[in-house]
Coordinates of C-alpha atoms and ligand atoms in Angstrom, one line a residue:
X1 CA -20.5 6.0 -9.2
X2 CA -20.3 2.9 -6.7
X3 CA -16.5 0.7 -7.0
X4 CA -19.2 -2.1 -7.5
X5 CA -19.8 -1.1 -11.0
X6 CA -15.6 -1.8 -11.3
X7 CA -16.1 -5.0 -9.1
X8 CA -16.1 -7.5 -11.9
X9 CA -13.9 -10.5 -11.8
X10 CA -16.8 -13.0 -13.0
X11 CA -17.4 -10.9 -16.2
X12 CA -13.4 -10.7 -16.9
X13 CA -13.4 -14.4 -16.8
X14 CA -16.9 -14.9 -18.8
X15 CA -15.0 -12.5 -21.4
X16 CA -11.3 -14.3 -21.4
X17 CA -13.1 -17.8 -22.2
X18 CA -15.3 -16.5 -24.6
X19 CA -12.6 -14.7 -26.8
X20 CA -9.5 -17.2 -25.9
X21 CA -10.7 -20.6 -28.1
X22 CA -8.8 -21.9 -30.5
X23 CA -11.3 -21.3 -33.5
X24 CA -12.1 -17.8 -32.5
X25 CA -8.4 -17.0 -32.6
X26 CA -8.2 -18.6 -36.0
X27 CA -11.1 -16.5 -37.0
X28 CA -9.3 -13.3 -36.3
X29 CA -5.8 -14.4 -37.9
X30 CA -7.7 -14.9 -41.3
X31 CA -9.3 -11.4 -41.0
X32 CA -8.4 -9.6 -44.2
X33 CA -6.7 -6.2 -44.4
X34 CA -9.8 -4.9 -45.6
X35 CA -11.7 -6.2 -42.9
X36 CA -9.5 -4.5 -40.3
X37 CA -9.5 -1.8 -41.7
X38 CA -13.1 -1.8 -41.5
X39 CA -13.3 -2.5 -38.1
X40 CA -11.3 1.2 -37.4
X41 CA -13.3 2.8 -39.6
X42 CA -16.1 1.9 -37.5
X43 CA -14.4 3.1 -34.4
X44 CA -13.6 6.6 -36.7
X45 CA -17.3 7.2 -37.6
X46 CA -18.6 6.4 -34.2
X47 CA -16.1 9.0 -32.6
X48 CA -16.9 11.4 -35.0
X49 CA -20.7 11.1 -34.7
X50 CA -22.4 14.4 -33.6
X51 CA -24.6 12.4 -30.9
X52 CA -21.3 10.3 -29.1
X53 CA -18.8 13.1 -29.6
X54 CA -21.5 14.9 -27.6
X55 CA -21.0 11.8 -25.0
X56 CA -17.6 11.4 -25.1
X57 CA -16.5 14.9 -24.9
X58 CA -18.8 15.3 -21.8
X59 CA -17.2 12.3 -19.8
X60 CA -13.9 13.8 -20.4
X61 CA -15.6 17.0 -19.0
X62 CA -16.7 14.8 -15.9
X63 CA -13.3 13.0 -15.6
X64 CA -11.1 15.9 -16.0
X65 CA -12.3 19.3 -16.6
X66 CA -11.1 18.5 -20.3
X67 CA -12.6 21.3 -22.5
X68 CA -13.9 20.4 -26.0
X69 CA -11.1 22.0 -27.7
X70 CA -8.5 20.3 -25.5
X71 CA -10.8 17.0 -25.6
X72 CA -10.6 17.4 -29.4
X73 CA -7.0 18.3 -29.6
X74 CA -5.6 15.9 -27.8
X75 CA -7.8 12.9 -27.1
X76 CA -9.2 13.0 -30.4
X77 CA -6.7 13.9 -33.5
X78 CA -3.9 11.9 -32.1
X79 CA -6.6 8.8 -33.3
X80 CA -7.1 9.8 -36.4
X81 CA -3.9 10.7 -37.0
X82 CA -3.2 7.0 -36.3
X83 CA -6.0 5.9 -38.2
X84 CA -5.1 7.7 -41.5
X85 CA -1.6 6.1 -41.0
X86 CA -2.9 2.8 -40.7
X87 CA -5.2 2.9 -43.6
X88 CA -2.9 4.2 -46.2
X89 CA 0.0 1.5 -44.6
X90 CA -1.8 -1.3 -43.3
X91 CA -1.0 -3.0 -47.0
X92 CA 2.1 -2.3 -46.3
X93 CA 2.9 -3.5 -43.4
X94 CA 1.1 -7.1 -43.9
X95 CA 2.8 -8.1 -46.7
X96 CA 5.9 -11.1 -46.1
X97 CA 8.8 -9.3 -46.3
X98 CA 12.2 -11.3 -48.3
X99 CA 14.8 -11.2 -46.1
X100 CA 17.6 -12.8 -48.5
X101 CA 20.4 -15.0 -47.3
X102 CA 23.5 -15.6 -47.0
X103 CA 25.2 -17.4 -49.9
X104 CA 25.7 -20.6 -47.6
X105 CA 22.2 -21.0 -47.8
X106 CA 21.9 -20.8 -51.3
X107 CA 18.6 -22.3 -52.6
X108 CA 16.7 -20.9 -49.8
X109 CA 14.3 -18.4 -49.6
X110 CA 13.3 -16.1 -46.5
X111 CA 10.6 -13.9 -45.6
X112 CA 9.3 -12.3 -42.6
X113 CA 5.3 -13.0 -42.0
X114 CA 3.5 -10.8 -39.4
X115 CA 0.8 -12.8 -37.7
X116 CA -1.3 -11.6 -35.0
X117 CA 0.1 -12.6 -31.7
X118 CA -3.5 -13.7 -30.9
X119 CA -5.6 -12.5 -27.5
X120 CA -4.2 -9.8 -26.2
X121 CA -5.3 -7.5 -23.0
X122 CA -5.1 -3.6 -23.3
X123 CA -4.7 -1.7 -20.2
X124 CA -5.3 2.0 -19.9
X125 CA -5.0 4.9 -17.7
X126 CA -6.5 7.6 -16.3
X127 CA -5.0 10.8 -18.0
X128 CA -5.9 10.3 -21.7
X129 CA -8.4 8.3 -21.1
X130 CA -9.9 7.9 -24.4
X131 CA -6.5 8.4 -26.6
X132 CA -5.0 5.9 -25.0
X133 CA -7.5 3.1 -24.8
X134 CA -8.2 3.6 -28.4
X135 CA -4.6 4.0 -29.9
X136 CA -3.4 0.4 -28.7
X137 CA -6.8 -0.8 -29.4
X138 CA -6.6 -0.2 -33.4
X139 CA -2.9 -1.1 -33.4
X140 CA -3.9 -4.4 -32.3
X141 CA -7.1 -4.8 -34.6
X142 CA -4.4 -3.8 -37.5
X143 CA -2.4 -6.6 -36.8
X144 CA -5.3 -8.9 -36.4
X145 CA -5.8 -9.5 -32.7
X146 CA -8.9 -10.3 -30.3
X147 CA -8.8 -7.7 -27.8
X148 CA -10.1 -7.2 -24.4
X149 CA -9.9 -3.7 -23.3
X150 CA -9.8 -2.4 -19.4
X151 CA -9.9 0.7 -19.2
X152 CA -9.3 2.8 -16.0
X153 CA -11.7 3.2 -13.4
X154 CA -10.5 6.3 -12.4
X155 CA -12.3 8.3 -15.1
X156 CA -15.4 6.4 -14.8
X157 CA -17.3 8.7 -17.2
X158 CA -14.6 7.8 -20.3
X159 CA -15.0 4.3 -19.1
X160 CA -17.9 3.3 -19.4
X161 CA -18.3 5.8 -22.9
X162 CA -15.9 2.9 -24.1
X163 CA -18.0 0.2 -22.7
X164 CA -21.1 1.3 -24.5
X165 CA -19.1 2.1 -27.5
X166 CA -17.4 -1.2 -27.9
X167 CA -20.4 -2.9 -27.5
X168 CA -22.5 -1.7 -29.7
X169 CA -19.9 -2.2 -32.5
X170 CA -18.3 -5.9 -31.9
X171 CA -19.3 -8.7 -31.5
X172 CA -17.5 -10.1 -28.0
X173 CA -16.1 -12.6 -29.6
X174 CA -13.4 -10.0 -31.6
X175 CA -13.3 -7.0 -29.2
X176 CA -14.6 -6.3 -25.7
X177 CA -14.5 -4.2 -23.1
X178 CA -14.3 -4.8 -19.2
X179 CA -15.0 -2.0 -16.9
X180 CA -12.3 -2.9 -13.7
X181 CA -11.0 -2.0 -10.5
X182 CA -7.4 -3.8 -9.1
X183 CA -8.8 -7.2 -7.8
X184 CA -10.7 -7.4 -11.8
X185 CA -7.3 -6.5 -13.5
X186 CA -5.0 -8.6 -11.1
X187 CA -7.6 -11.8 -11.9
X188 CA -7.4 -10.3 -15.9
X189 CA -3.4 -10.4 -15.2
X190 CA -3.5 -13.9 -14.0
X191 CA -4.3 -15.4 -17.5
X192 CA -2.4 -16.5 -20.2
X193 CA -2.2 -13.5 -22.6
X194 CA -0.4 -13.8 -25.5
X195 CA 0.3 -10.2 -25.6
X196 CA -0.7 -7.3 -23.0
X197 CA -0.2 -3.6 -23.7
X198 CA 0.0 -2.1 -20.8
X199 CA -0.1 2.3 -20.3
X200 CA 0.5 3.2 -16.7
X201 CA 2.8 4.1 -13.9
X202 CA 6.3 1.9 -13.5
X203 CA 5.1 0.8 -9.9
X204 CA 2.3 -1.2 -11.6
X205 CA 4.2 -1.8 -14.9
X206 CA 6.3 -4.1 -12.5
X207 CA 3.0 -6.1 -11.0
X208 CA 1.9 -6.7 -15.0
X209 CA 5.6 -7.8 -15.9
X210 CA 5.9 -10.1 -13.3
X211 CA 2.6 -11.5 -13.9
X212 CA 3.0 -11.7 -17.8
X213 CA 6.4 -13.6 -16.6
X214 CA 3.9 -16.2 -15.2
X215 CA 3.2 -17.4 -18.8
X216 CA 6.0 -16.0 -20.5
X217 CA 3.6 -13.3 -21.8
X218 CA 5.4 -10.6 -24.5
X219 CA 4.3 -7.1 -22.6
X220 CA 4.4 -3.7 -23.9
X221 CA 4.8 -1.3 -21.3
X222 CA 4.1 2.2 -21.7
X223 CA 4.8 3.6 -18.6
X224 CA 6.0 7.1 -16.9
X225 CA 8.7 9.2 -15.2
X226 CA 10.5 12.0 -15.1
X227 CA 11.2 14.6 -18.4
X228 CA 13.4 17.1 -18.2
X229 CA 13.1 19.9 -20.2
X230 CA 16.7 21.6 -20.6
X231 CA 17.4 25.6 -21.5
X232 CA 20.4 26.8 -22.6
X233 CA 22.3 30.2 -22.6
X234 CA 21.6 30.4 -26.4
X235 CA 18.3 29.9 -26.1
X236 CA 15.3 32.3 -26.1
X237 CA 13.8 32.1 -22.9
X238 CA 10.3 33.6 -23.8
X239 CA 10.0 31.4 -26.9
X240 CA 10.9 28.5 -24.8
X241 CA 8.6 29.3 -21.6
X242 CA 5.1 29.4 -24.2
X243 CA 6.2 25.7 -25.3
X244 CA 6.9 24.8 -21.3
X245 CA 3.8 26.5 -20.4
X246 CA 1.4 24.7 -22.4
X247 CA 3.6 21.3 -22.2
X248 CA 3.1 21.8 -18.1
X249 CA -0.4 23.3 -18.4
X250 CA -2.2 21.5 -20.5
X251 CA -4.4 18.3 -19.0
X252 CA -3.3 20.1 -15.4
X253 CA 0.3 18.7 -16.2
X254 CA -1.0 15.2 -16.0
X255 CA 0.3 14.1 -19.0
X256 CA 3.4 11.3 -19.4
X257 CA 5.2 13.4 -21.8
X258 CA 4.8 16.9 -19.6
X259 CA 7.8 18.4 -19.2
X260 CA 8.8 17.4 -15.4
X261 CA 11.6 19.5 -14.5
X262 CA 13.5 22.2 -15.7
X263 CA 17.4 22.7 -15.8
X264 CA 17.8 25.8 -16.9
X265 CA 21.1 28.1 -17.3
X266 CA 21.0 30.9 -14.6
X267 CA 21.3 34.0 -17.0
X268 CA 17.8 32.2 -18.7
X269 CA 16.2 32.0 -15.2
X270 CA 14.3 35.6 -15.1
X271 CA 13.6 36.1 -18.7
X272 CA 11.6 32.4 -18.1
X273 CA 9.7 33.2 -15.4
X274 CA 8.5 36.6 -16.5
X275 CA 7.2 34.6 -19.9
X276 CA 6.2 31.6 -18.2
X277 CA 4.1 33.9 -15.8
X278 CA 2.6 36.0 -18.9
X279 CA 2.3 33.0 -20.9
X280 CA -0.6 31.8 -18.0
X281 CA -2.1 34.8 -17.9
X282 CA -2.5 34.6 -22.2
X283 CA -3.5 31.0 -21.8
X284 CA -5.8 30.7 -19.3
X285 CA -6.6 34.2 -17.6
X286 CA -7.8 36.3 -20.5
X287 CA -10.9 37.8 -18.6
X288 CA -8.5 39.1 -15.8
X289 CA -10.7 36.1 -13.7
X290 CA -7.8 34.1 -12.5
X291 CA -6.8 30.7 -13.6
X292 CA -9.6 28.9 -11.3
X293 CA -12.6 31.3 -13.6
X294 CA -11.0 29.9 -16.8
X295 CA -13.1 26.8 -18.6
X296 CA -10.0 25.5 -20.4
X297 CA -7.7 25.0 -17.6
X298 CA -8.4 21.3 -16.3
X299 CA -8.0 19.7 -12.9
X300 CA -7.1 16.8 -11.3
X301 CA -8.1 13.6 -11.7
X302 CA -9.7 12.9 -7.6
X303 CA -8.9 14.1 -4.1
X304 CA -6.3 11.6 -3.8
X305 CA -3.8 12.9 -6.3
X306 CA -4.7 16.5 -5.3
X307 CA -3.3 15.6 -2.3
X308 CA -0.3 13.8 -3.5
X309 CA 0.5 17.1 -5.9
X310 CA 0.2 19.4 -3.0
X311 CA 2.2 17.1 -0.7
X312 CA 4.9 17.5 -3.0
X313 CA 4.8 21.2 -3.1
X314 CA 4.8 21.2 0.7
X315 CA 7.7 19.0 1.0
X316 CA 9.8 21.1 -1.7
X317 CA 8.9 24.6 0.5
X318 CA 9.5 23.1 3.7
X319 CA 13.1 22.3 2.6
X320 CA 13.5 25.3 0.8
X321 CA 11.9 25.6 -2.5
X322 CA 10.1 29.6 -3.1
X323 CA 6.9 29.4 -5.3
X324 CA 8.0 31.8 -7.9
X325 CA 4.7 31.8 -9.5
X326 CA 1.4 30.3 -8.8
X327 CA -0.1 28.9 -5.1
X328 CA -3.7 29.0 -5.4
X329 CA -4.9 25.1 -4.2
X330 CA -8.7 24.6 -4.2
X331 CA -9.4 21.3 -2.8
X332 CA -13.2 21.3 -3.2
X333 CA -12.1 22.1 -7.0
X334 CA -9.1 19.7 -7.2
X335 CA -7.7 23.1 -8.0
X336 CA -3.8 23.9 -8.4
X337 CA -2.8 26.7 -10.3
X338 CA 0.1 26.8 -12.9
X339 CA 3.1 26.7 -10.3
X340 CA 6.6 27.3 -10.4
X341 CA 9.3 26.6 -7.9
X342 CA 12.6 27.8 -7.7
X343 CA 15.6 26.7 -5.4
X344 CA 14.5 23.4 -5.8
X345 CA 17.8 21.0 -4.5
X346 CA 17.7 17.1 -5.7
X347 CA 16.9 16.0 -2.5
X348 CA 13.3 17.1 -2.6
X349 CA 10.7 14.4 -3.1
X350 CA 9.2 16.6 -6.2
X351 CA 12.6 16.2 -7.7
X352 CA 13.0 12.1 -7.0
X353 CA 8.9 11.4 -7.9
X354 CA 6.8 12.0 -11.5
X355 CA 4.7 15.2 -10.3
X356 CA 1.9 14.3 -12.9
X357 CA 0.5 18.0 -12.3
X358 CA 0.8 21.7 -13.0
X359 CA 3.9 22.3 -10.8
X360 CA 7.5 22.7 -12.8
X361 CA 10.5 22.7 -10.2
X362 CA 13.1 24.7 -11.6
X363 CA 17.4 24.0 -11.3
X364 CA 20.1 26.1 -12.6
X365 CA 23.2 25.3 -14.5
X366 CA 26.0 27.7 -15.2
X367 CA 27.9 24.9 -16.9
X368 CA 26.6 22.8 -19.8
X369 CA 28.6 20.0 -18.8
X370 CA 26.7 19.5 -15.7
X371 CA 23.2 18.4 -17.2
X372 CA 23.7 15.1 -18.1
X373 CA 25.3 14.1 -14.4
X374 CA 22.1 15.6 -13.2
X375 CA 19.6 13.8 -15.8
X376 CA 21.8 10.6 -14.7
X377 CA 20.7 10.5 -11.0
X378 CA 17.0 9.6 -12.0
X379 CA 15.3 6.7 -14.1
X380 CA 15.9 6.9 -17.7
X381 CA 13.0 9.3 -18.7
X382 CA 10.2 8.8 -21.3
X383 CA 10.7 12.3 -22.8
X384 CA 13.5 14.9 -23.1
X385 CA 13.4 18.5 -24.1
X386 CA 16.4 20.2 -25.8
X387 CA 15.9 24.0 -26.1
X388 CA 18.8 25.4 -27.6
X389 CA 19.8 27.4 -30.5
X390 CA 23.4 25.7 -30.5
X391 CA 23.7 22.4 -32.7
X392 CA 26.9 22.1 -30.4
X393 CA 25.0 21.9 -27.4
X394 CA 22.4 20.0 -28.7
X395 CA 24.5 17.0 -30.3
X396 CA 26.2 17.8 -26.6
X397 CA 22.9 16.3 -24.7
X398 CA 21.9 14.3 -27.2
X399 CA 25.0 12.0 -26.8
X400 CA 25.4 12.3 -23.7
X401 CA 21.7 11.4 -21.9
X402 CA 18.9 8.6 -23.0
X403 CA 15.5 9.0 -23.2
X404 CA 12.6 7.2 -25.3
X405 CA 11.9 10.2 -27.4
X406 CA 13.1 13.6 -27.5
X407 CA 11.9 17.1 -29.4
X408 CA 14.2 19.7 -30.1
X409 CA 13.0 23.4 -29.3
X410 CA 9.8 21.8 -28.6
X411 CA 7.6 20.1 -26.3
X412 CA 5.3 17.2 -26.1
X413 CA 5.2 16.5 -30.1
X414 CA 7.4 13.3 -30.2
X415 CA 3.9 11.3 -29.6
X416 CA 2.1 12.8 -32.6
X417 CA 4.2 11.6 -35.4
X418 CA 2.9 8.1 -36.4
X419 CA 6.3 7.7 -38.5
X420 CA 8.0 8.3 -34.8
X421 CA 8.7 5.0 -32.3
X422 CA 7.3 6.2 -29.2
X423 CA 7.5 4.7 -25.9
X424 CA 10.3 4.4 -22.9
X425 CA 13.4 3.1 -21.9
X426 CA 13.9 0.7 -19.0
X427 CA 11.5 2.9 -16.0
X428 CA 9.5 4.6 -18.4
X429 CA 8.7 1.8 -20.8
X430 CA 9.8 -1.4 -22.7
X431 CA 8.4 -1.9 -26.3
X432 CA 6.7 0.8 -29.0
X433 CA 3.7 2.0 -30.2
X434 CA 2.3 4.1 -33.0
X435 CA 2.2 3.3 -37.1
X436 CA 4.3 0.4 -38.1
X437 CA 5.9 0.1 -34.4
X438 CA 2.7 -0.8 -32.8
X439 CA 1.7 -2.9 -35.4
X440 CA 4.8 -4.7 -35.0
X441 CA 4.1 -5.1 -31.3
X442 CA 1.0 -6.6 -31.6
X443 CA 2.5 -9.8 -34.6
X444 CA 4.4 -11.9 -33.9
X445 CA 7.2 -11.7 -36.5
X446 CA 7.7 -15.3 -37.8
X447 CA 10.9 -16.1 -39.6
X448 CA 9.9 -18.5 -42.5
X449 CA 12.3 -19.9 -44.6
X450 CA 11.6 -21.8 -47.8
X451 CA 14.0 -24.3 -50.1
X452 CA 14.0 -24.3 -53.6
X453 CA 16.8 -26.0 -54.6
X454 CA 20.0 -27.7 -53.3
X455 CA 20.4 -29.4 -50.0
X456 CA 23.1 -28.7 -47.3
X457 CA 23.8 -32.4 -47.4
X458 CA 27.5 -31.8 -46.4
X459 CA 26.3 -30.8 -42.8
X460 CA 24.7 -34.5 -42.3
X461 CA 27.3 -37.2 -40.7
X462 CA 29.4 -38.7 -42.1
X463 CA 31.5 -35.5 -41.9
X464 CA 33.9 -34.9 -44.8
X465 CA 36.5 -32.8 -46.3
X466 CA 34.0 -30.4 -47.9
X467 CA 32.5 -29.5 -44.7
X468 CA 35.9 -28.9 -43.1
X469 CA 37.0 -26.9 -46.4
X470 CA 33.6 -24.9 -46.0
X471 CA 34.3 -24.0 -42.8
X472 CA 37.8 -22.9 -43.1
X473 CA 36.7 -20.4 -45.6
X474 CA 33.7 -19.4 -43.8
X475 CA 35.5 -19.1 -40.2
X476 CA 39.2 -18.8 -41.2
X477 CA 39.8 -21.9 -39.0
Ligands
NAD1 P1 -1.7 3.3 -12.9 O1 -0.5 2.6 -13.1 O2 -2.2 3.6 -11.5 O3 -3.0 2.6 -13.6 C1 -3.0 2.2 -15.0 C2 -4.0 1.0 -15.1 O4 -3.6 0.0 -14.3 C3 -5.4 1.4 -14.8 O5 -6.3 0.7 -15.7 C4 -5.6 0.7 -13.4 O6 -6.9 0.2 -13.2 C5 -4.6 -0.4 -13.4 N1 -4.0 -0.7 -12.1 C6 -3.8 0.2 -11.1 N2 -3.2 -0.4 -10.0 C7 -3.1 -1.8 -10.4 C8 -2.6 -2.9 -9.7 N3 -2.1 -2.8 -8.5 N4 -2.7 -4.1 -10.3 C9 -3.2 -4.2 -11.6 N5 -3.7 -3.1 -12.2 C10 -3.7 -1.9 -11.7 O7 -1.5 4.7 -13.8 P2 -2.5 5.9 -13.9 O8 -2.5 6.6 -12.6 O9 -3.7 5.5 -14.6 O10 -1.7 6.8 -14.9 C11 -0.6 7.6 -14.6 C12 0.7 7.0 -14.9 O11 0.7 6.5 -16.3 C13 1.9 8.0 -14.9 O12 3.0 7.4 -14.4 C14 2.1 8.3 -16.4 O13 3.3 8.9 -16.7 C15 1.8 7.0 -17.0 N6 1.4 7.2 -18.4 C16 2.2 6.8 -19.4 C17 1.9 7.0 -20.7 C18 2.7 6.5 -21.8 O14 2.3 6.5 -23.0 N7 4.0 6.2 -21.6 C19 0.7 7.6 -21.0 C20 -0.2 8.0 -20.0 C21 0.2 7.8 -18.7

């Protein structure tokens, strides 16, 4: 596909004017609950229509080697999940909620209202291409929003599924969509926003912050890093590798939430890789084939991260690091095998940068106590995995690291639970999404207060005695 299809800085600013007047915004803040909620529905029935799941599960098949299944599994049911959520919530969620107040403000009413925040700009990436244009996109219908959608160039073939999707349900006016390379989103970034919801890497969470900062833009940032996944002497190794496995295998390990690293307590460290290596071979080498025969392992994205993946394995063996399992790299096929890499030190680049593929680097604790110190040297991740059969230990890491979500003798799951905040901390993301918290993202929460009685007169000039005796109660002056 030519770059010139992503070349189009005239149409994002045909589609910014057209969607950012003052009536059209109006428009969408007096859509009714129903009427959102019709609006997903339509996006649910298109999805689920046997001629576009046909298209959409082929372009993920295009972009990334995605399977059906795993198409279905995870691009799909996260959605729906979140649309089932919204629909038996949105009424919920919309209402004013009374705050009460204190009893110096007696006479008063308060309540929080939840208006849209008004045109807002989604941003999505590569990896989930579908999941995660779609799951900020009916978030920010919930809560009333005209959207513009840019999804990522890089998997062109999910891209322009959206394109055609969009546009054959909305009108322009409520929800578009603008295929884009970097010059289209930098002019996109450039405009006054009232909200953008941004999923990406922190390098270019940065460029959107500081151009949000431009206008003072409110910015959600979903964004990545590096997860550890932690095993622990009471832990059982084999039960813990099948989660790792799939957590690293699954979308060729390019998922945000993947379990990055492991830290892993040496007496764990062979009963791990003898399940880790079987647990492949169940996954994705039933036939005896190899990995690269198997039509449910993916691969990645283009040439260009291929090379950054392999790079990194490179780097870690030339300093080091022994491939304990894997090591087959097709580049033709944007190929790379299930790896894992032991004697892996901290000052390896696949230690210090998010690997975004199927390569776990492995370091071993003999002390507890150590983890946290070693979590503490990178960014605050997005995810981080607790295997442990030992509350101890687990209140232990719990307390004593931060991460935007963690699962407990689990991988990956933290992102399914539409109850669950999910997002980052600081590197790896500012601001939440899913269920209430990314309808909350996309309002802006106005504080309105209402009098019913009374006045506070005594806090007009002239000052007198009752203010003074008010306050000495209030503040023990
Ligand atoms: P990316 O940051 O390269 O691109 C994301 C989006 O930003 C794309 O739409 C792209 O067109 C646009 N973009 C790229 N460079 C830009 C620039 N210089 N100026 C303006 N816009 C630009 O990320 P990616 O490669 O698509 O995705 C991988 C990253 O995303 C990883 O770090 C991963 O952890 C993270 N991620 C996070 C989540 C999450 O929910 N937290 C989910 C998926 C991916």
């Amino acid at each position: 596909m030519s770059n010139d299809r992503f070349h189009n800085i005239a149409e994002a600013e045909r589609l910014f004017a057209l969607q950012h007047t003052d009536a059209n915004l109006q428009l969408a803040k007096g859509t009714s609950e129903k009427e959102r909620i019709a609006r997903i529905r339509k996006v649910e029935r298109y999805l689920l229509d046997e001629k576009h799941q046909q298209e959409w599960t082929e372009a993920l098949w295009h972009d990334l080697h995605k399977c059906r299944e795993e198409a279905i599994a995870t691009e799909l049911l996260p959605v729906l999940a979140c649309m089932k959520h919204i629909y038996d919530e949105l009424h919920d969620w919309v209402k004013d909620r009374p705050t009460g107040v204190p009893l110096a403000m007696a006479g008063l009413k308060a309540f929080v209202r939840h208006e849209p925040k008004g045109h807002v700009l989604v941003i999505a990436p590569w990896n989930y291409p579908l999941q995660l244009a779609i799951n900020p996109l009916i978030h920010a219908i919930a809560a009333g929003n005209v959207v513009l959608l840019k999804p990522s160039e890089v998997a062109a073939h999910t891209s322009a599924f959206l394109k055609k999707m969009i546009g054959e349900l909305f009108e322009e006016r409520e929800v578009a969509v603008v295929e884009g390379d970097v010059p289209t989103t930098t002019a996109l970034l450039a405009k006054p926003w009232h909200h953008i919801f941004f999923t990406g890497s922190p390098a270019v969470g940065k460029v959107v912050m500081k151009a949000a900062s431009e206008h003072l833009t409110s910015v959600t940032l979903e964004l990545g890093g590096k997860s550890p996944v932690i095993v622990d002497d009471t832990c059982d190794a084999a039960k813990a590798a099948e989660k790792i496995t799939w957590g690293k295998c699954v979308n060729a390990g390019q998922t945000c939430i993947a379990p990055d690293y492991l830290l892993i307590h040496q007496s764990r460290l062979e009963p791990f890789l003898k399940a880790f290596a079987e647990r492949v071979e169940r996954m994705y080498d039933t036939q005896g084939k190899g990995v690269r025969a198997s039509q449910e392992y993916g691969r990645i994205i283009n040439t260009r991260n291929f090379q950054r993946v392999k790079g990194l394995i490179d780097d870690a063996v030339a300093k080091g690091a022994r491939v304990a399992i894997g090591g087959e790299l097709v580049e033709d096929e944007k190929f790379i095998a299930p790896h894992v890499l032991i004697d892996v030190t901290a000052d390896m680049a696949i230690m210090r940068e998010e690997i975004f593929g199927p390569v776990l680097p492995v370091i071993t604790f003999t002390d507890l106590k150590e983890v946290p110190a070693l979590i503490a040297r990178l960014e605050r991740p997005l995810a981080l995995y607790i295997m442990s059969n030992s509350r101890r230990n687990t209140e232990f890491l719990l307390h004593n690291t931060t991460a935007g979500g963690t699962a407990i003798n689990d991988v990956m799951v933290t992102a399914s639970n539409p109850l669950l905040p999910f997002g980052g901390v600081n590197n790896s993301g500012i601001g939440k999404s899913n269920g209430r918290h990314g309808f909350v993202e996309f309002s802006n929460e106005r504080g309105v207060l209402k009098r019913s009685w009374g006045t506070l007169s005594m806090i007009f000039p002239p000052y007198n005695s009752t203010l003074m005796q008010w306050a000495k109660r209030i503040a023990r002056l």
